[in-house]
Structures are given as structure tokens and as C-alpha cells.
Amino acid sequence: MANRSGDVTMGADVTLKTKRILITAAGQGIGAASARACAAAGATVIATDINGDLLADLAGVPGIETRVLDVTEGAAIDALAAELPDLDGLFNCAGVVHHGTLLELDDAAWDFSVNLNVTSMVRMCRAFVPGLLRRAESEGSTSILNMSSMASSEKGFVARTAYGATKAAVIGLTKAIAADFVAQNLRCNALCPGTVDTPALRGRIASAPDPVQAEKDFIARQPMGRLATVDDMTPTVVHLLSDGSRFVTGQAVLVDGGCTI
């Protein structure tokens, strides 16, 4: 279990030694915590983000190298895939939360949500799967982890039309990739967090008409009575990228504090 970002105690099978893992949106929040946790578990981590300034906190962390990457740019993705050695793991963490009902969702917001939450994952997987397959053939198992949400096909939430629809699509994409490559030992799973206390969430709270009430509302929907921390997510991230989960594929893994019970 994790005490703080990157401080992970795990069983013998949950190790990432010798593994090379790429993480998107690693500048803050779950992505940054996952980069630290994977490096602490022995991986060589390529931490990417569109914002190079956010990656500065990871620069110099043992086991982590940083790259600026806009996951909505297909040419940039392909160039990075051509440059890097084959991967053992890929964590597609980038995404956006659109706030609004169907009647508050215009075409521009919908297109942006689909592009960042779904199409970017298609492009990332398409670029890196050939290398992941080569590594699976030589090493026995490789893994893709896609960021979904409890707000998806798992559960509907008020004012989350674009988010819920795109995160449901991520689960469908995950299962399709898992089915395509299961016989070649490339696994693909989706992480479905509950409400996690991240800079992005704090930004949404701050922009609410009543920030104090907004925070109370987010907490109230969690049966455990608190927001998740990023370190509530990282043990599952490490496990799903490790050989300890070598018989797990095509799953939407809920880490939601009981919200979808």
C-alpha cells in the first residue's frame, strides 16, 4: 500500500523491475503519483505531459525521464513511438471533465472531449502496440492501462454527459483491445476511479458558484465519507502494469470507495 506518492510496499509479484512504462498526463494528479509509484517499484518511467513546467517536479527523480507530449497530436505521438525503445507498459491517463447536461453540451465541447478522452488513446495504443507486442513475445506479458471513471457505463452522474459517454467509450475500447491481443500476452484494462482529490478537481470546485458547497457535494457522494487521494489509486495502477496481474485483462477496475455498490 502507499503512504505517500512513490512510497509503495508490494508483494513479490508486484514489481516493475526491468520494465519501461510510458504515462501520459504525468505532470500532476494521478499521472504524477503513478509515475513516482512505478519508478519506486523499479520501472523506467517516461513521464509525459502537454505542460513541460508541470513535469519539472519529476525531473531528477530516479527512474523517471520526462517528455513534453500533446496526446491530441498524432504526428507527435508517432514520432515519440519511433524514438523510444519498445515499452512494457502504457498508462493512458490524459483526459478532461466537461461539466454540463446534454442541453449544455455544444459541438465544440463534445468534439474536444471525444478527441482527448478517447481518440488520443486510440492513437497512443496504435503507435505503441507493435512494440508492446514485441516485448510480450520476448518477455511474456505487457500491459496497457486506460483511464476511465466510475462515471461511465458503470454509473450515471448529473451534469456529466460528455464525460460519462467518453469514459464509457474508453471501457469499450479497452475490452476491444484486450480481445484483439489476449492470445499474444498483451493485456489491456481500464482504471475507474471515484472522486479523487487532484488539482483538476480543486479547479472545478473553485469555479463552482458555491465552492464550499461543491466540495461538500463531492464528498457526500462517496460512501466512505471522504475524497480519494492519488495514493488510493497508485497501488492498483502498479499492480495492473505488473506481471502480478498477468491473468487480468479486459476489465474495468473500480477504485471508487464503494460509490457504485
Tab-separated table of C-alpha atoms in Angstrom:
chain	number	residue	atom	x	y	z
A	1	MET	CA	0.000	0.000	0.000
A	2	ALA	CA	1.082	3.622	-0.415
A	3	ASN	CA	1.931	6.094	2.352
A	4	ARG	CA	2.739	8.967	0.019
A	5	SER	CA	3.359	9.386	-3.696
A	6	GLY	CA	6.052	6.947	-4.771
A	7	ASP	CA	6.351	5.183	-1.391
A	8	VAL	CA	4.935	1.775	-2.240
A	9	THR	CA	5.132	-1.539	-0.408
A	10	MET	CA	4.113	-4.524	-2.520
A	11	GLY	CA	4.149	-8.284	-2.693
A	12	ALA	CA	6.840	-10.175	-4.551
A	13	ASP	CA	4.806	-10.415	-7.769
A	14	VAL	CA	4.062	-6.697	-7.861
A	15	THR	CA	7.330	-5.380	-9.181
A	16	LEU	CA	8.137	-3.365	-12.265
A	17	LYS	CA	11.875	-4.060	-12.359
A	18	THR	CA	13.267	-4.142	-15.912
A	19	LYS	CA	10.010	-2.655	-17.265
A	20	ARG	CA	9.751	0.511	-19.353
A	21	ILE	CA	6.428	2.321	-18.859
A	22	LEU	CA	5.057	5.449	-20.501
A	23	ILE	CA	2.492	7.577	-18.662
A	24	THR	CA	0.539	10.465	-20.172
A	25	ALA	CA	-0.731	13.479	-18.185
A	26	ALA	CA	2.049	12.785	-15.693
A	27	GLY	CA	2.543	16.418	-14.717
A	28	GLN	CA	0.132	16.316	-11.772
A	29	GLY	CA	-2.585	14.347	-10.043
A	30	ILE	CA	-2.936	10.606	-10.635
A	31	GLY	CA	-0.444	10.685	-13.504
A	32	ALA	CA	2.343	12.228	-11.428
A	33	ALA	CA	1.686	9.952	-8.456
A	34	SER	CA	1.652	6.929	-10.761
A	35	ALA	CA	4.965	7.933	-12.328
A	36	ARG	CA	6.564	8.110	-8.881
A	37	ALA	CA	4.975	4.849	-7.746
A	38	CYS	CA	6.023	2.952	-10.877
A	39	ALA	CA	9.574	4.256	-10.577
A	40	ALA	CA	9.645	3.254	-6.906
A	41	ALA	CA	8.552	-0.243	-7.977
A	42	GLY	CA	11.595	-0.478	-10.244
A	43	ALA	CA	10.332	0.725	-13.621
A	44	THR	CA	11.967	3.098	-16.032
A	45	VAL	CA	9.190	5.652	-16.500
A	46	ILE	CA	8.710	8.024	-19.417
A	47	ALA	CA	6.511	10.717	-17.870
A	48	THR	CA	4.787	12.871	-20.485
A	49	ASP	CA	2.560	15.913	-20.303
A	50	ILE	CA	1.492	18.745	-22.571
A	51	ASN	CA	2.776	21.203	-19.940
A	52	GLY	CA	6.532	20.978	-19.564
A	53	ASP	CA	6.510	23.172	-16.466
A	54	LEU	CA	4.408	20.616	-14.601
A	55	LEU	CA	6.961	17.918	-15.369
A	56	ALA	CA	9.683	19.862	-13.561
A	57	ASP	CA	8.784	18.227	-10.237
A	58	LEU	CA	9.595	14.819	-11.724
A	59	ALA	CA	12.904	15.848	-13.262
A	60	GLY	CA	15.718	14.171	-11.376
A	61	VAL	CA	13.512	11.552	-9.704
A	62	PRO	CA	15.382	8.235	-10.019
A	63	GLY	CA	13.883	6.075	-12.724
A	64	ILE	CA	11.898	8.873	-14.400
A	65	GLU	CA	12.594	10.701	-17.632
A	66	THR	CA	10.247	13.421	-18.848
A	67	ARG	CA	8.969	14.353	-22.289
A	68	VAL	CA	6.550	17.040	-23.444
A	69	LEU	CA	3.731	15.408	-25.422
A	70	ASP	CA	0.390	16.647	-26.699
A	71	VAL	CA	-1.684	13.470	-26.974
A	72	THR	CA	-4.091	15.158	-29.388
A	73	GLU	CA	-1.282	15.434	-31.957
A	74	GLY	CA	-0.970	12.191	-33.879
A	75	ALA	CA	2.331	13.130	-35.529
A	76	ALA	CA	3.932	13.861	-32.135
A	77	ILE	CA	2.762	10.502	-30.795
A	78	ASP	CA	4.141	8.632	-33.791
A	79	ALA	CA	7.467	10.478	-33.543
A	80	LEU	CA	7.845	9.564	-29.865
A	81	ALA	CA	6.964	5.922	-30.530
A	82	ALA	CA	9.629	5.792	-33.252
A	83	GLU	CA	12.205	7.329	-30.916
A	84	LEU	CA	11.665	5.210	-27.803
A	85	PRO	CA	12.626	1.594	-27.197
A	86	ASP	CA	9.711	-0.842	-27.056
A	87	LEU	CA	7.509	-0.438	-23.982
A	88	ASP	CA	6.384	-2.966	-21.380
A	89	GLY	CA	3.535	-0.792	-20.154
A	90	LEU	CA	1.426	2.174	-21.239
A	91	PHE	CA	-0.841	4.196	-18.945
A	92	ASN	CA	-3.155	6.490	-20.906
A	93	CYS	CA	-4.033	8.956	-18.156
A	94	ALA	CA	-4.856	12.154	-20.079
A	95	GLY	CA	-8.449	13.375	-20.075
A	96	VAL	CA	-10.865	16.224	-19.486
A	97	VAL	CA	-14.051	16.590	-17.436
A	98	HIS	CA	-16.821	18.545	-19.132
A	99	HIS	CA	-19.452	19.875	-16.726
A	100	GLY	CA	-22.946	20.054	-18.157
A	101	THR	CA	-26.091	18.229	-19.160
A	102	LEU	CA	-26.890	17.288	-22.751
A	103	LEU	CA	-28.561	20.686	-23.231
A	104	GLU	CA	-25.379	22.440	-22.084
A	105	LEU	CA	-23.099	20.476	-24.397
A	106	ASP	CA	-22.192	22.199	-27.649
A	107	ASP	CA	-20.416	20.566	-30.566
A	108	ALA	CA	-17.039	22.108	-29.724
A	109	ALA	CA	-17.055	20.749	-26.163
A	110	TRP	CA	-18.245	17.355	-27.365
A	111	ASP	CA	-15.554	17.144	-30.047
A	112	PHE	CA	-12.838	18.167	-27.589
A	113	SER	CA	-13.992	15.589	-25.032
A	114	VAL	CA	-14.026	12.799	-27.605
A	115	ASN	CA	-10.644	13.825	-29.001
A	116	LEU	CA	-8.850	13.982	-25.659
A	117	ASN	CA	-10.663	11.232	-23.750
A	118	VAL	CA	-10.955	8.626	-26.500
A	119	THR	CA	-9.202	9.421	-29.772
A	120	SER	CA	-5.911	10.193	-28.028
A	121	MET	CA	-5.966	6.703	-26.506
A	122	VAL	CA	-6.641	5.144	-29.892
A	123	ARG	CA	-3.641	6.996	-31.321
A	124	MET	CA	-1.381	6.144	-28.372
A	125	CYS	CA	-2.294	2.476	-28.491
A	126	ARG	CA	-1.982	2.299	-32.267
A	127	ALA	CA	1.510	3.801	-32.084
A	128	PHE	CA	2.850	1.747	-29.185
A	129	VAL	CA	1.080	-1.625	-29.525
A	130	PRO	CA	3.553	-3.008	-32.089
A	131	GLY	CA	6.400	-2.529	-29.601
A	132	LEU	CA	4.306	-3.844	-26.728
A	133	LEU	CA	3.646	-6.984	-28.772
A	134	ARG	CA	7.351	-7.438	-29.460
A	135	ARG	CA	8.097	-7.131	-25.754
A	136	ALA	CA	5.278	-9.536	-24.889
A	137	GLU	CA	6.761	-12.110	-27.255
A	138	SER	CA	10.175	-11.861	-25.633
A	139	GLU	CA	9.232	-11.121	-22.005
A	140	GLY	CA	5.916	-12.960	-21.612
A	141	SER	CA	3.494	-10.162	-20.752
A	142	THR	CA	2.882	-6.470	-21.411
A	143	SER	CA	0.098	-4.176	-20.284
A	144	ILE	CA	-1.990	-1.171	-21.293
A	145	LEU	CA	-3.975	0.732	-18.674
A	146	ASN	CA	-6.585	3.254	-19.826
A	147	MET	CA	-8.067	5.896	-17.551
A	148	SER	CA	-11.832	5.582	-17.390
A	149	SER	CA	-14.075	6.515	-14.443
A	150	MET	CA	-16.922	5.329	-12.272
A	151	ALA	CA	-18.821	7.996	-14.267
A	152	SER	CA	-19.110	5.867	-17.398
A	153	SER	CA	-21.101	2.768	-18.288
A	154	GLU	CA	-20.692	1.921	-14.590
A	155	LYS	CA	-22.860	4.768	-13.255
A	156	GLY	CA	-24.507	7.955	-14.457
A	157	PHE	CA	-23.880	11.293	-12.769
A	158	VAL	CA	-25.645	14.641	-13.072
A	159	ALA	CA	-24.032	17.128	-15.497
A	160	ARG	CA	-21.522	14.607	-16.848
A	161	THR	CA	-22.970	13.818	-20.285
A	162	ALA	CA	-19.785	14.179	-22.349
A	163	TYR	CA	-17.560	12.793	-19.620
A	164	GLY	CA	-19.725	9.758	-18.897
A	165	ALA	CA	-20.175	8.965	-22.585
A	166	THR	CA	-16.481	9.215	-23.424
A	167	LYS	CA	-15.387	7.259	-20.361
A	168	ALA	CA	-17.869	4.541	-21.294
A	169	ALA	CA	-16.225	4.519	-24.718
A	170	VAL	CA	-12.850	4.020	-23.021
A	171	ILE	CA	-14.190	0.855	-21.379
A	172	GLY	CA	-15.418	-0.400	-24.748
A	173	LEU	CA	-12.073	0.428	-26.364
A	174	THR	CA	-10.255	-1.354	-23.553
A	175	LYS	CA	-12.274	-4.539	-23.950
A	176	ALA	CA	-11.797	-4.492	-27.735
A	177	ILE	CA	-8.012	-4.139	-27.428
A	178	ALA	CA	-7.932	-6.860	-24.785
A	179	ALA	CA	-9.860	-9.224	-27.043
A	180	ASP	CA	-7.669	-8.477	-30.048
A	181	PHE	CA	-4.377	-9.229	-28.326
A	182	VAL	CA	-5.125	-11.619	-25.456
A	183	ALA	CA	-3.526	-14.561	-27.285
A	184	GLN	CA	-0.332	-12.533	-27.723
A	185	ASN	CA	0.001	-11.774	-23.997
A	186	LEU	CA	-0.740	-8.064	-24.321
A	187	ARG	CA	-3.266	-7.158	-21.638
A	188	CYS	CA	-5.499	-4.094	-21.532
A	189	ASN	CA	-7.530	-2.859	-18.563
A	190	ALA	CA	-9.343	0.322	-17.545
A	191	LEU	CA	-8.994	2.129	-14.233
A	192	CYS	CA	-12.295	3.560	-12.949
A	193	PRO	CA	-11.622	5.904	-10.027
A	194	GLY	CA	-14.129	7.518	-7.731
A	195	THR	CA	-13.796	11.206	-6.883
A	196	VAL	CA	-10.086	11.880	-6.423
A	197	ASP	CA	-8.610	14.945	-4.767
A	198	THR	CA	-6.448	16.323	-7.581
A	199	PRO	CA	-5.560	19.798	-8.859
A	200	ALA	CA	-8.150	19.312	-11.610
A	201	LEU	CA	-10.886	18.592	-9.067
A	202	ARG	CA	-9.806	21.562	-6.964
A	203	GLY	CA	-10.100	23.725	-10.058
A	204	ARG	CA	-13.663	22.547	-10.672
A	205	ILE	CA	-14.553	23.173	-7.038
A	206	ALA	CA	-13.050	26.668	-7.117
A	207	SER	CA	-15.004	27.561	-10.253
A	208	ALA	CA	-18.360	26.491	-8.786
A	209	PRO	CA	-20.856	29.202	-7.755
A	210	ASP	CA	-20.505	27.984	-4.146
A	211	PRO	CA	-17.114	26.250	-3.754
A	212	VAL	CA	-17.748	25.238	-0.138
A	213	GLN	CA	-20.996	23.512	-1.048
A	214	ALA	CA	-19.430	21.980	-4.156
A	215	GLU	CA	-16.747	20.296	-2.053
A	216	LYS	CA	-19.373	19.035	0.389
A	217	ASP	CA	-21.372	17.617	-2.520
A	218	PHE	CA	-18.370	15.760	-3.926
A	219	ILE	CA	-17.627	14.263	-0.527
A	220	ALA	CA	-21.269	13.399	0.140
A	221	ARG	CA	-21.475	11.071	-2.872
A	222	GLN	CA	-18.592	8.975	-1.542
A	223	PRO	CA	-19.906	6.299	0.900
A	224	MET	CA	-16.591	6.322	2.776
A	225	GLY	CA	-17.191	9.981	3.587
A	226	ARG	CA	-14.027	11.345	2.012
A	227	LEU	CA	-12.437	12.062	-1.324
A	228	ALA	CA	-9.933	9.568	-2.647
A	229	THR	CA	-6.274	10.560	-2.661
A	230	VAL	CA	-3.952	9.889	-5.562
A	231	ASP	CA	-2.234	7.321	-3.364
A	232	ASP	CA	-5.503	5.395	-3.153
A	233	MET	CA	-5.093	4.849	-6.905
A	234	THR	CA	-1.401	4.083	-7.337
A	235	PRO	CA	-1.263	0.551	-5.839
A	236	THR	CA	-3.863	-0.563	-8.399
A	237	VAL	CA	-2.016	1.222	-11.197
A	238	VAL	CA	1.247	-0.521	-10.302
A	239	HIS	CA	-0.490	-3.883	-9.956
A	240	LEU	CA	-2.225	-3.668	-13.338
A	241	LEU	CA	1.031	-2.706	-15.065
A	242	SER	CA	2.936	-5.527	-13.361
A	243	ASP	CA	3.149	-9.256	-14.004
A	244	GLY	CA	1.222	-9.703	-10.759
A	245	SER	CA	-1.902	-9.057	-12.868
A	246	ARG	CA	-0.780	-11.282	-15.764
A	247	PHE	CA	-4.160	-13.135	-15.793
A	248	VAL	CA	-6.249	-9.925	-15.725
A	249	THR	CA	-7.367	-8.362	-18.984
A	250	GLY	CA	-10.386	-6.567	-20.426
A	251	GLN	CA	-11.558	-5.397	-17.011
A	252	ALA	CA	-12.993	-2.091	-15.797
A	253	VAL	CA	-11.395	-1.936	-12.358
A	254	LEU	CA	-13.339	0.242	-9.944
A	255	VAL	CA	-11.411	2.054	-7.202
A	256	ASP	CA	-14.297	4.195	-6.040
A	257	GLY	CA	-14.667	3.837	-2.283
A	258	GLY	CA	-17.945	1.967	-2.700
A	259	CYS	CA	-19.729	4.595	-4.796
A	260	THR	CA	-21.058	2.056	-7.280
A	261	ILE	CA	-22.124	-0.603	-4.745
